[in-house]
Amino acid sequence: NAVRDKTYYKKIFSISNYSGNYFCFGEYEVNSIKKNSIHKPNLRLKAIGSLKIELAREYLIKQNKTNLKETYDICLISESGSEIGTSGSLSLSNWKDHQRVESKILRYTLHFCKKHNKKLLFLGRHDLKKGDDELIKEAEYLFYKYKNNINDFNLSFFDKSKYENINAVLKSNIVIGQTSTLLRESFGLKKKILVCDWAIKKNKNDFNTDAFPMGIIKLRSQRYQNFEKRLLKILKINHKNYLSKISNPNLIYNLDFKTLNFLRNEMLK
């Protein structure tokens, strides 16, 4: 499921006295529900990680695709907001802010990879399972080209039903993004991630990055020099060292939890 923030939980649990199981990615959701529910939630809260990610891991094992050689130094997640006016999409003003930030992240990443001779995967948002729609793919390209003096980049699109996008993430050293759920899922895959917390928080309903604690994992400075310095630092350290520099990793994702075993046992009850 998508990432939910404290505003969402406050709204939902103020109008509903839901009782039952509520399973989520990490301790962030558990804490948010407890703190932002007007009524004491009569439910079973548990951080179990991502069902999708664990199914992907199981699928790739069966397909003998787990011995993956690291192919990319950096994977940049496309978070294009091309569908203005659809349900759950951004307003026009928020779209412009979002586009400005996303374009800056792309510019910085391209410059960094060129300067330091790093291999980049720019992971497209469009799902090839829905068809090889050239218009949709072109809209994603145009999102990043709009008021952005860059043309030398390629988006890679995958069939998500076969977890090809997850397979690509597993082949990457670092995953970069802003608010995508795939960032937390990548963290669950034990990848090093960098969250560019650059969005303008105009109102309480804007996307936020509260689930990510401050530190090596999250960058608020929009200066290229700081972006470069942080990426170089993350590239130099291994995953264990990287985790040691995060105050509470389980806030993001319940690492090492046996998600599928747990859920299958739950279904047998």
mmCIF file of C-alpha atoms in Angstrom, residues 3-14 28-29 31-38 184 204-206 208-211:
data_model
loop_
_atom_site.group_PDB
_atom_site.id
_atom_site.type_symbol
_atom_site.label_atom_id
_atom_site.label_comp_id
_atom_site.label_asym_id
_atom_site.label_seq_id
_atom_site.Cartn_x
_atom_site.Cartn_y
_atom_site.Cartn_z
ATOM 1 C CA VAL A 3 2.756 5.551 2.423
ATOM 2 C CA ARG A 4 0.301 7.243 4.780
ATOM 3 C CA ASP A 5 1.096 10.238 6.979
ATOM 4 C CA LYS A 6 -0.146 11.477 10.343
ATOM 5 C CA THR A 7 -2.711 13.816 8.733
ATOM 6 C CA TYR A 8 -4.303 10.862 6.954
ATOM 7 C CA TYR A 9 -4.450 8.808 10.142
ATOM 8 C CA LYS A 10 -5.950 11.647 12.152
ATOM 9 C CA LYS A 11 -8.698 12.102 9.577
ATOM 10 C CA ILE A 12 -9.492 8.406 9.124
ATOM 11 C CA PHE A 13 -9.522 7.450 12.786
ATOM 12 C CA SER A 14 -11.594 10.505 13.751
ATOM 13 C CA TYR A 28 6.225 5.414 12.036
ATOM 14 C CA GLU A 29 2.662 4.309 11.235
ATOM 15 C CA ASN A 31 3.302 5.817 16.464
ATOM 16 C CA SER A 32 1.252 8.094 14.179
ATOM 17 C CA ILE A 33 -1.964 6.138 14.750
ATOM 18 C CA LYS A 34 -1.490 6.095 18.511
ATOM 19 C CA LYS A 35 -0.722 9.821 18.673
ATOM 20 C CA ASN A 36 -3.278 11.118 16.172
ATOM 21 C CA SER A 37 -6.383 9.067 16.873
ATOM 22 C CA ILE A 38 -9.129 11.018 18.636
ATOM 23 C CA ARG A 184 10.816 2.758 1.884
ATOM 24 C CA LYS A 204 -0.680 19.966 6.043
ATOM 25 C CA ASN A 205 -1.911 17.749 3.203
ATOM 26 C CA ASP A 206 1.290 18.023 1.154
ATOM 27 C CA ASN A 208 5.943 14.659 3.631
ATOM 28 C CA THR A 209 8.963 12.626 4.630
ATOM 29 C CA ASP A 210 8.218 12.241 8.342
ATOM 30 C CA ALA A 211 8.836 8.499 8.233
#
